[in-house]
Amino acid sequence: MMNPWRLRLLSQLDTLGTIRAVAQAASMSPSSVSQQLAVLEAETRTQLLERTGRRVRLTSAGLILARRARAILDHMESVEAELRGFGEEPAGLVRLGAFQSAIHTMAVPAVTRLANEYPHLDVELVQLEPHESMPALRSGDADIIITTTDFDELPLGPDLDLVPLATDPILLVVPPGQPAAGRGPVDLAAYADEPWAFDMPQSYMANLALRLCRQARFEPRVVCRFSNYMMTLQHVEAGLSIALLPGLAVDRRRYRVATRELATPVTRTITAAIRRGSPPRAAVRAVLHVLRGNPDLPLLGQ
């Protein structure tokens, strides 16, 4: 009999690429992960791993089992949920990953409503940016993610089912007292000499902002990088930089900043995603339903 926990470790190795990364995700030591995978090889009587220098990679048999393991684990979770309540009432744990600006506008309102409607449903909310959430979904570390279909560096594939939630414009954010804080759409080329605040390297917004600046034929002078939009807004509010941010990230009630639309509009499509396979359990369906029915999100459905 194959152990589901060891199957999850194997699936994570396929997704994350290294024993060290799997160990970090599972809060284990690399040696413990290696030992458990060796036990799985013994259980299956099949060579699943091979060494290439200092690295370990999956054999052809290992790849097949790792990818079948996801469907096996999803099916087991579905059966467990049905047994807890025969699927009549959403119950159990749902792990929801969401990027930063969707946390307070989409995820928290959904979790609040779910807590009132389904007392036996627990939602574990984790901040995951698009480059983090899709691997987490595929490895089984998240059941649902709120992400964007516009993240070219890590595209969504046919192994995922998508539920459209909203569209969100990308805006130029500037200090309120500057001449740039006027009205009407702007050409980014006019801000080539300004100091810029960027997200962390290789993140969705950092890559998008750099691409838009280069399309406007200039290399931005980046004076700071923050992984937190609140810090970016504080920096802009202080007059130290300007930034490109998604509309959902700009909290005008807390920060004195001005926003301008771009002359060539840029929007991101926000979607929920789940793994494709057996029909989602009742708890997952309940979370998706509430995410789609957020009445306080003006961008929803546009």
PDB file of N, CA, C and O in Angstrom, residues 229-253:
ATOM      1  N   TYR A 229       2.242  46.271  -0.895  1.00  0.00           N
ATOM      2  CA  TYR A 229       1.703  47.450  -1.560  1.00  0.00           C
ATOM      3  C   TYR A 229       1.493  48.605  -0.597  1.00  0.00           C
ATOM      4  O   TYR A 229       1.548  49.778  -0.998  1.00  0.00           O
ATOM      5  N   MET A 230       1.246  48.338   0.674  1.00  0.00           N
ATOM      6  CA  MET A 230       1.075  49.418   1.638  1.00  0.00           C
ATOM      7  C   MET A 230       2.355  50.243   1.770  1.00  0.00           C
ATOM      8  O   MET A 230       2.316  51.475   1.852  1.00  0.00           O
ATOM      9  N   MET A 231       3.499  49.558   1.758  1.00  0.00           N
ATOM     10  CA  MET A 231       4.778  50.270   1.833  1.00  0.00           C
ATOM     11  C   MET A 231       5.024  51.074   0.565  1.00  0.00           C
ATOM     12  O   MET A 231       5.539  52.194   0.613  1.00  0.00           O
ATOM     13  N   THR A 232       4.630  50.519  -0.571  1.00  0.00           N
ATOM     14  CA  THR A 232       4.760  51.254  -1.831  1.00  0.00           C
ATOM     15  C   THR A 232       3.914  52.518  -1.799  1.00  0.00           C
ATOM     16  O   THR A 232       4.370  53.603  -2.177  1.00  0.00           O
ATOM     17  N   LEU A 233       2.668  52.406  -1.332  1.00  0.00           N
ATOM     18  CA  LEU A 233       1.781  53.565  -1.269  1.00  0.00           C
ATOM     19  C   LEU A 233       2.312  54.615  -0.291  1.00  0.00           C
ATOM     20  O   LEU A 233       2.203  55.826  -0.552  1.00  0.00           O
ATOM     21  N   GLN A 234       2.899  54.196   0.808  1.00  0.00           N
ATOM     22  CA  GLN A 234       3.494  55.143   1.757  1.00  0.00           C
ATOM     23  C   GLN A 234       4.656  55.884   1.118  1.00  0.00           C
ATOM     24  O   GLN A 234       4.829  57.094   1.316  1.00  0.00           O
ATOM     25  N   HIS A 235       5.460  55.172   0.346  1.00  0.00           N
ATOM     26  CA  HIS A 235       6.618  55.780  -0.317  1.00  0.00           C
ATOM     27  C   HIS A 235       6.169  56.800  -1.348  1.00  0.00           C
ATOM     28  O   HIS A 235       6.735  57.898  -1.452  1.00  0.00           O
ATOM     29  N   VAL A 236       5.139  56.452  -2.119  1.00  0.00           N
ATOM     30  CA  VAL A 236       4.603  57.393  -3.114  1.00  0.00           C
ATOM     31  C   VAL A 236       3.962  58.582  -2.416  1.00  0.00           C
ATOM     32  O   VAL A 236       4.164  59.743  -2.814  1.00  0.00           O
ATOM     33  N   GLU A 237       3.187  58.333  -1.366  1.00  0.00           N
ATOM     34  CA  GLU A 237       2.528  59.401  -0.621  1.00  0.00           C
ATOM     35  C   GLU A 237       3.543  60.408  -0.087  1.00  0.00           C
ATOM     36  O   GLU A 237       3.274  61.619  -0.056  1.00  0.00           O
ATOM     37  N   ALA A 238       4.726  59.935   0.290  1.00  0.00           N
ATOM     38  CA  ALA A 238       5.778  60.815   0.817  1.00  0.00           C
ATOM     39  C   ALA A 238       6.473  61.608  -0.277  1.00  0.00           C
ATOM     40  O   ALA A 238       7.349  62.441   0.022  1.00  0.00           O
ATOM     41  N   GLY A 239       6.114  61.386  -1.533  1.00  0.00           N
ATOM     42  CA  GLY A 239       6.717  62.126  -2.627  1.00  0.00           C
ATOM     43  C   GLY A 239       8.061  61.592  -3.070  1.00  0.00           C
ATOM     44  O   GLY A 239       8.812  62.272  -3.773  1.00  0.00           O
ATOM     45  N   LEU A 240       8.369  60.341  -2.700  1.00  0.00           N
ATOM     46  CA  LEU A 240       9.690  59.785  -2.979  1.00  0.00           C
ATOM     47  C   LEU A 240       9.730  58.960  -4.264  1.00  0.00           C
ATOM     48  O   LEU A 240      10.820  58.615  -4.737  1.00  0.00           O
ATOM     49  N   SER A 241       8.574  58.639  -4.814  1.00  0.00           N
ATOM     50  CA  SER A 241       8.550  57.803  -6.013  1.00  0.00           C
ATOM     51  C   SER A 241       7.178  57.854  -6.649  1.00  0.00           C
ATOM     52  O   SER A 241       6.238  58.449  -6.102  1.00  0.00           O
ATOM     53  N   ILE A 242       7.069  57.228  -7.818  1.00  0.00           N
ATOM     54  CA  ILE A 242       5.788  56.944  -8.450  1.00  0.00           C
ATOM     55  C   ILE A 242       5.757  55.443  -8.718  1.00  0.00           C
ATOM     56  O   ILE A 242       6.791  54.766  -8.624  1.00  0.00           O
ATOM     57  N   ALA A 243       4.601  54.904  -9.042  1.00  0.00           N
ATOM     58  CA  ALA A 243       4.509  53.447  -9.202  1.00  0.00           C
ATOM     59  C   ALA A 243       3.382  53.080 -10.150  1.00  0.00           C
ATOM     60  O   ALA A 243       2.444  53.865 -10.366  1.00  0.00           O
ATOM     61  N   LEU A 244       3.486  51.898 -10.696  1.00  0.00           N
ATOM     62  CA  LEU A 244       2.383  51.262 -11.416  1.00  0.00           C
ATOM     63  C   LEU A 244       1.809  50.186 -10.509  1.00  0.00           C
ATOM     64  O   LEU A 244       2.522  49.282 -10.065  1.00  0.00           O
ATOM     65  N   LEU A 245       0.502  50.287 -10.220  1.00  0.00           N
ATOM     66  CA  LEU A 245      -0.133  49.334  -9.317  1.00  0.00           C
ATOM     67  C   LEU A 245      -1.505  48.924  -9.871  1.00  0.00           C
ATOM     68  O   LEU A 245      -2.150  49.711 -10.582  1.00  0.00           O
ATOM     69  N   PRO A 246      -1.965  47.735  -9.540  1.00  0.00           N
ATOM     70  CA  PRO A 246      -3.338  47.354  -9.893  1.00  0.00           C
ATOM     71  C   PRO A 246      -4.335  48.169  -9.093  1.00  0.00           C
ATOM     72  O   PRO A 246      -4.061  48.565  -7.950  1.00  0.00           O
ATOM     73  N   GLY A 247      -5.490  48.431  -9.682  1.00  0.00           N
ATOM     74  CA  GLY A 247      -6.490  49.261  -9.020  1.00  0.00           C
ATOM     75  C   GLY A 247      -6.905  48.731  -7.655  1.00  0.00           C
ATOM     76  O   GLY A 247      -7.128  49.505  -6.727  1.00  0.00           O
ATOM     77  N   LEU A 248      -7.018  47.408  -7.511  1.00  0.00           N
ATOM     78  CA  LEU A 248      -7.424  46.838  -6.237  1.00  0.00           C
ATOM     79  C   LEU A 248      -6.434  47.132  -5.120  1.00  0.00           C
ATOM     80  O   LEU A 248      -6.792  47.086  -3.946  1.00  0.00           O
ATOM     81  N   ALA A 249      -5.191  47.429  -5.470  1.00  0.00           N
ATOM     82  CA  ALA A 249      -4.158  47.652  -4.450  1.00  0.00           C
ATOM     83  C   ALA A 249      -4.186  49.057  -3.888  1.00  0.00           C
ATOM     84  O   ALA A 249      -3.586  49.318  -2.840  1.00  0.00           O
ATOM     85  N   VAL A 250      -4.863  49.982  -4.546  1.00  0.00           N
ATOM     86  CA  VAL A 250      -4.800  51.395  -4.163  1.00  0.00           C
ATOM     87  C   VAL A 250      -5.927  51.721  -3.189  1.00  0.00           C
ATOM     88  O   VAL A 250      -7.090  51.797  -3.571  1.00  0.00           O
ATOM     89  N   ASP A 251      -5.572  51.918  -1.938  1.00  0.00           N
ATOM     90  CA  ASP A 251      -6.532  52.245  -0.887  1.00  0.00           C
ATOM     91  C   ASP A 251      -6.478  53.758  -0.652  1.00  0.00           C
ATOM     92  O   ASP A 251      -5.653  54.259   0.103  1.00  0.00           O
ATOM     93  N   ARG A 252      -7.373  54.491  -1.307  1.00  0.00           N
ATOM     94  CA  ARG A 252      -7.358  55.960  -1.213  1.00  0.00           C
ATOM     95  C   ARG A 252      -7.879  56.463   0.129  1.00  0.00           C
ATOM     96  O   ARG A 252      -7.726  57.630   0.460  1.00  0.00           O
ATOM     97  N   ARG A 253      -8.542  55.585   0.889  1.00  0.00           N
ATOM     98  CA  ARG A 253      -9.023  56.003   2.206  1.00  0.00           C
ATOM     99  C   ARG A 253      -7.876  56.101   3.206  1.00  0.00           C
ATOM    100  O   ARG A 253      -7.952  56.872   4.164  1.00  0.00           O
TER     101      ARG A 253
END
